């Protein structure tokens, strides 16, 4: 499986040294952001895409989303933070 | 570089939650904490104790029981009530009790009657006008869009399209007579935040979160634990001992276990972080009504 196919990706340190990972994680800084726009401008779609690209969407969530999408329109995959399967 | 004067994200979350807890106590007439004995409830209770220390929190704990929780949950529930010095109210829907409603024979009716109806009955009986719940946004889609102060009609209904604006840390607790609010102090926490907080603060949790050899059977792709003699085994079916643990805890016949060797908290966190599926995957309740299960339940008054 190439990296592009990975849906949910975890930090290598988690598997190697969980105590160290927790220590590092505890002191991570936080990025706070908002999306602004009118109705249907793509605010949630953008957040969904950021989650998808940063491999933060669980496999069962994406599977549920894909099933729903095929049911509604069929075809192209789209992640929307307003309509995720279980976010 | 880490500036020790600035709060870590976990400390910010803790401060936010404590602020919410105190705000409700200042604004509500008769608050209560819904205590379900899971890890989220454990953190919420810990935060409440911290918010009002050295006094015990000025509200009771309410457990809307289904009689089908794991034995280990009842043990921790009673222990935490003793240790916190808080009053523990346990409510059983009398109609569900009389009809012997159970998850094996009655399907969705089990949750509707014991939990949704039971909660409404209990809130009405005691006249609570604000109820803390340990729900988190990252758990489930309908919870993601729900406000921290979630308003309910006098019949406990929730209207997702009629929610109040909630700006920064300004919470509007005003309500009409008969209306109530559900308040979610740990709404903004993630599953990892909860685990890390439990780890750093030694918050007591039910041992079922840690792997151990337990009697199990497999049903519809879910590993269920045979927690007592009420579990109806099929002819010839024998419980198999497997090393399992739980990511979430509910009624034992409805909660799927995962096979695991994680016996310590860091090991559990490690496994949790390495899994590629969401925490509620093992919960039957979310799959009712074609994926809209939780939103529908919340509109009907589920917490």
Coordinates of N, CA and C in Angstrom, one line a residue, chain B residues 74-169:
Chain B
X74 N -21.2 -1.3 37.9 CA -22.0 -1.1 39.1 C -21.1 -0.9 40.3
X75 N -20.0 -1.7 40.3 CA -19.1 -1.7 41.4 C -18.4 -0.3 41.5
X76 N -17.9 0.2 40.3 CA -17.2 1.4 40.3 C -18.1 2.6 40.6
X77 N -19.4 2.5 40.1 CA -20.4 3.5 40.3 C -20.6 3.7 41.9
X78 N -20.8 2.7 42.6 CA -21.0 2.8 44.0 C -19.8 3.3 44.8
X79 N -18.6 2.8 44.3 CA -17.4 3.3 44.9 C -17.2 4.8 44.7
X80 N -17.4 5.2 43.5 CA -17.2 6.7 43.2 C -18.1 7.6 44.0
X81 N -19.4 7.1 44.1 CA -20.4 7.9 44.9 C -19.9 8.0 46.3
X82 N -19.4 6.9 46.9 CA -18.9 6.9 48.3 C -17.7 7.9 48.4
X83 N -16.8 7.7 47.5 CA -15.5 8.5 47.6 C -15.8 10.0 47.3
X84 N -16.7 10.3 46.5 CA -16.9 11.8 46.2 C -17.8 12.4 47.2
X85 N -18.5 11.6 48.0 CA -19.4 12.2 49.0 C -20.7 12.8 48.3
X86 N -20.9 12.4 47.1 CA -22.1 12.9 46.4 C -23.3 11.9 46.5
X87 N -24.5 12.5 46.4 CA -25.7 11.6 46.5 C -25.8 10.9 45.1
X88 N -26.1 9.6 45.2 CA -26.2 8.9 43.9 C -27.7 8.5 43.8
X89 N -28.3 8.9 42.7 CA -29.7 8.6 42.4 C -29.6 7.5 41.3
X90 N -30.2 6.4 41.5 CA -30.3 5.4 40.4 C -31.8 5.3 40.0
X91 N -32.0 5.5 38.7 CA -33.4 5.4 38.3 C -33.6 4.2 37.3
X92 N -34.7 3.5 37.6 CA -35.1 2.4 36.6 C -36.5 2.8 36.1
X93 N -36.7 2.8 34.8 CA -38.1 3.0 34.3 C -39.0 1.9 34.8
X94 N -40.0 2.2 35.6 CA -40.8 1.1 36.1 C -41.5 0.3 35.1
X95 N -41.9 0.9 34.0 CA -42.6 0.2 32.9 C -41.7 -0.8 32.2
X96 N -40.4 -0.4 32.0 CA -39.4 -1.3 31.4 C -39.2 -2.5 32.3
X97 N -39.1 -2.1 33.6 CA -38.8 -3.2 34.6 C -40.0 -4.2 34.6
X98 N -41.2 -3.7 34.6 CA -42.4 -4.5 34.7 C -42.5 -5.5 33.5
X99 N -42.2 -4.9 32.3 CA -42.3 -5.7 31.1 C -41.0 -6.5 30.8
X100 N -40.0 -6.4 31.7 CA -38.8 -7.2 31.5 C -38.1 -6.8 30.2
X101 N -38.1 -5.6 29.8 CA -37.4 -5.1 28.6 C -35.9 -5.5 28.6
X102 N -35.4 -6.1 27.6 CA -34.0 -6.5 27.6 C -33.5 -6.5 26.1
X103 N -32.2 -6.3 26.0 CA -31.6 -6.1 24.7 C -31.7 -7.4 23.8
X104 N -31.9 -8.5 24.3 CA -32.0 -9.7 23.5 C -33.3 -9.9 22.8
X105 N -34.4 -9.6 23.5 CA -35.7 -9.8 22.9 C -36.4 -8.6 22.4
X106 N -35.9 -7.4 22.8 CA -36.7 -6.2 22.4 C -36.0 -5.2 21.5
X107 N -34.8 -5.5 21.1 CA -34.1 -4.6 20.1 C -34.0 -3.2 20.5
X108 N -34.4 -2.2 19.6 CA -34.3 -0.8 19.8 C -35.1 -0.3 21.0
X109 N -36.2 -1.1 21.3 CA -37.1 -0.7 22.4 C -36.3 -0.7 23.7
X110 N -35.3 -1.5 23.8 CA -34.5 -1.5 25.0 C -33.9 -0.2 25.4
X111 N -33.2 0.5 24.4 CA -32.6 1.8 24.6 C -33.7 2.8 24.7
X112 N -34.8 2.8 23.9 CA -35.9 3.7 24.0 C -36.5 3.8 25.4
X113 N -36.8 2.6 25.9 CA -37.5 2.6 27.2 C -36.6 2.8 28.4
X114 N -35.5 2.1 28.5 CA -34.7 2.2 29.7 C -34.0 3.6 29.7
X115 N -33.4 3.9 28.5 CA -32.5 5.1 28.6 C -33.3 6.4 28.2
X116 N -33.9 6.5 27.0 CA -34.5 7.7 26.6 C -35.7 8.0 27.5
X117 N -36.6 7.1 27.6 CA -37.8 7.3 28.5 C -37.4 7.4 30.0
X118 N -36.5 6.5 30.4 CA -36.0 6.5 31.8 C -35.4 7.9 32.2
X119 N -34.6 8.4 31.2 CA -34.0 9.7 31.5 C -35.0 10.8 31.7
X120 N -36.0 10.9 30.7 CA -37.1 11.9 30.8 C -37.9 11.7 32.1
X121 N -38.2 10.5 32.4 CA -39.0 10.3 33.7 C -38.2 10.8 34.9
X122 N -36.9 10.4 34.9 CA -36.1 10.8 36.1 C -36.0 12.3 36.2
X123 N -35.7 13.0 35.1 CA -35.6 14.4 35.1 C -36.9 15.1 35.6
X124 N -38.0 14.6 35.1 CA -39.3 15.1 35.5 C -39.6 14.8 37.0
X125 N -39.3 13.6 37.4 CA -39.6 13.2 38.8 C -38.9 14.1 39.8
X126 N -37.6 14.4 39.5 CA -36.8 15.2 40.5 C -36.9 16.7 40.1
X127 N -37.4 17.1 39.0 CA -37.4 18.5 38.6 C -36.1 19.1 38.3
X128 N -35.2 18.3 37.7 CA -33.9 18.9 37.4 C -34.0 19.8 36.2
X129 N -33.4 21.0 36.2 CA -33.5 21.9 35.1 C -32.2 21.9 34.2
X130 N -31.1 21.3 34.8 CA -29.9 21.2 34.0 C -29.2 19.9 34.3
X131 N -28.8 19.2 33.2 CA -28.2 17.9 33.4 C -26.9 17.8 32.6
X132 N -25.8 17.6 33.4 CA -24.5 17.5 32.7 C -24.4 16.1 32.1
X133 N -23.9 16.1 30.9 CA -23.6 14.8 30.2 C -22.2 14.7 29.7
X134 N -21.7 13.5 29.6 CA -20.3 13.4 29.2 C -20.1 13.2 27.7
X135 N -20.9 13.7 26.9 CA -20.8 13.5 25.4 C -19.7 14.4 24.9
X136 N -19.0 13.8 23.8 CA -17.9 14.6 23.1 C -18.3 14.7 21.6
X137 N -17.8 15.9 21.1 CA -18.1 16.1 19.7 C -17.5 15.0 18.7
X138 N -16.3 14.5 19.1 CA -15.7 13.6 18.1 C -16.3 12.2 18.2
X139 N -17.2 12.0 19.0 CA -17.8 10.7 19.1 C -18.8 10.3 18.0
X140 N -19.5 11.3 17.5 CA -20.7 11.0 16.7 C -21.1 12.3 16.0
X141 N -21.6 12.2 14.8 CA -21.9 13.4 14.0 C -23.0 14.3 14.6
X142 N -24.0 13.8 15.2 CA -25.0 14.7 15.7 C -24.5 15.4 17.0
X143 N -23.6 14.7 17.7 CA -23.0 15.4 18.9 C -22.0 16.5 18.5
X144 N -21.5 16.4 17.3 CA -20.5 17.4 16.8 C -21.1 18.7 16.7
X145 N -22.4 18.8 16.2 CA -23.0 20.1 16.0 C -23.8 20.6 17.1
X146 N -23.9 19.8 18.2 CA -24.7 20.2 19.3 C -23.9 21.2 20.2
X147 N -24.7 22.2 20.7 CA -24.0 23.2 21.6 C -23.6 22.6 22.9
X148 N -22.7 23.3 23.6 CA -22.4 22.9 25.0 C -23.6 23.0 25.9
X149 N -24.3 24.1 25.8 CA -25.6 24.2 26.5 C -26.7 23.9 25.5
X150 N -27.2 22.7 25.6 CA -28.2 22.2 24.6 C -29.6 22.3 25.2
X151 N -30.4 23.1 24.5 CA -31.8 23.4 25.1 C -32.8 22.3 24.7
X152 N -33.6 21.9 25.6 CA -34.6 20.9 25.4 C -36.0 21.5 25.7
X153 N -37.0 21.1 24.9 CA -38.3 21.6 25.2 C -38.8 20.9 26.4
X154 N -40.0 21.3 26.9 CA -40.6 20.7 28.1 C -40.8 19.2 27.9
X155 N -40.9 18.7 26.6 CA -41.0 17.3 26.5 C -39.6 16.7 26.1
X156 N -38.5 17.4 26.4 CA -37.2 17.0 26.3 C -36.7 16.8 24.9
X157 N -37.4 17.4 23.9 CA -37.0 17.2 22.5 C -35.8 18.2 22.2
X158 N -35.0 17.8 21.2 CA -33.9 18.6 20.7 C -34.2 18.9 19.3
X159 N -34.0 20.2 18.9 CA -34.2 20.6 17.5 C -32.8 21.1 17.0
X160 N -32.2 20.3 16.2 CA -30.8 20.6 15.7 C -30.8 21.9 14.9
X161 N -32.0 22.3 14.3 CA -32.1 23.5 13.4 C -32.4 24.7 14.2
X162 N -32.7 24.5 15.5 CA -33.0 25.7 16.3 C -32.1 25.7 17.5
X163 N -30.8 25.9 17.3 CA -29.9 26.0 18.4 C -29.4 27.4 18.6
X164 N -29.1 27.8 19.8 CA -28.7 29.2 20.1 C -27.2 29.4 19.7
X165 N -26.9 30.6 19.3 CA -25.5 30.9 19.1 C -24.7 30.7 20.4
X166 N -23.5 30.3 20.3 CA -22.7 30.1 21.5 C -21.3 30.6 21.2
X167 N -21.1 31.9 21.6 CA -19.9 32.6 21.3 C -18.8 32.5 22.4
X168 N -17.6 32.1 22.0 CA -16.5 32.0 22.9 C -16.9 31.3 24.2
X169 N -16.7 31.9 25.3 CA -17.1 31.1 26.6 C -18.3 31.8 27.2

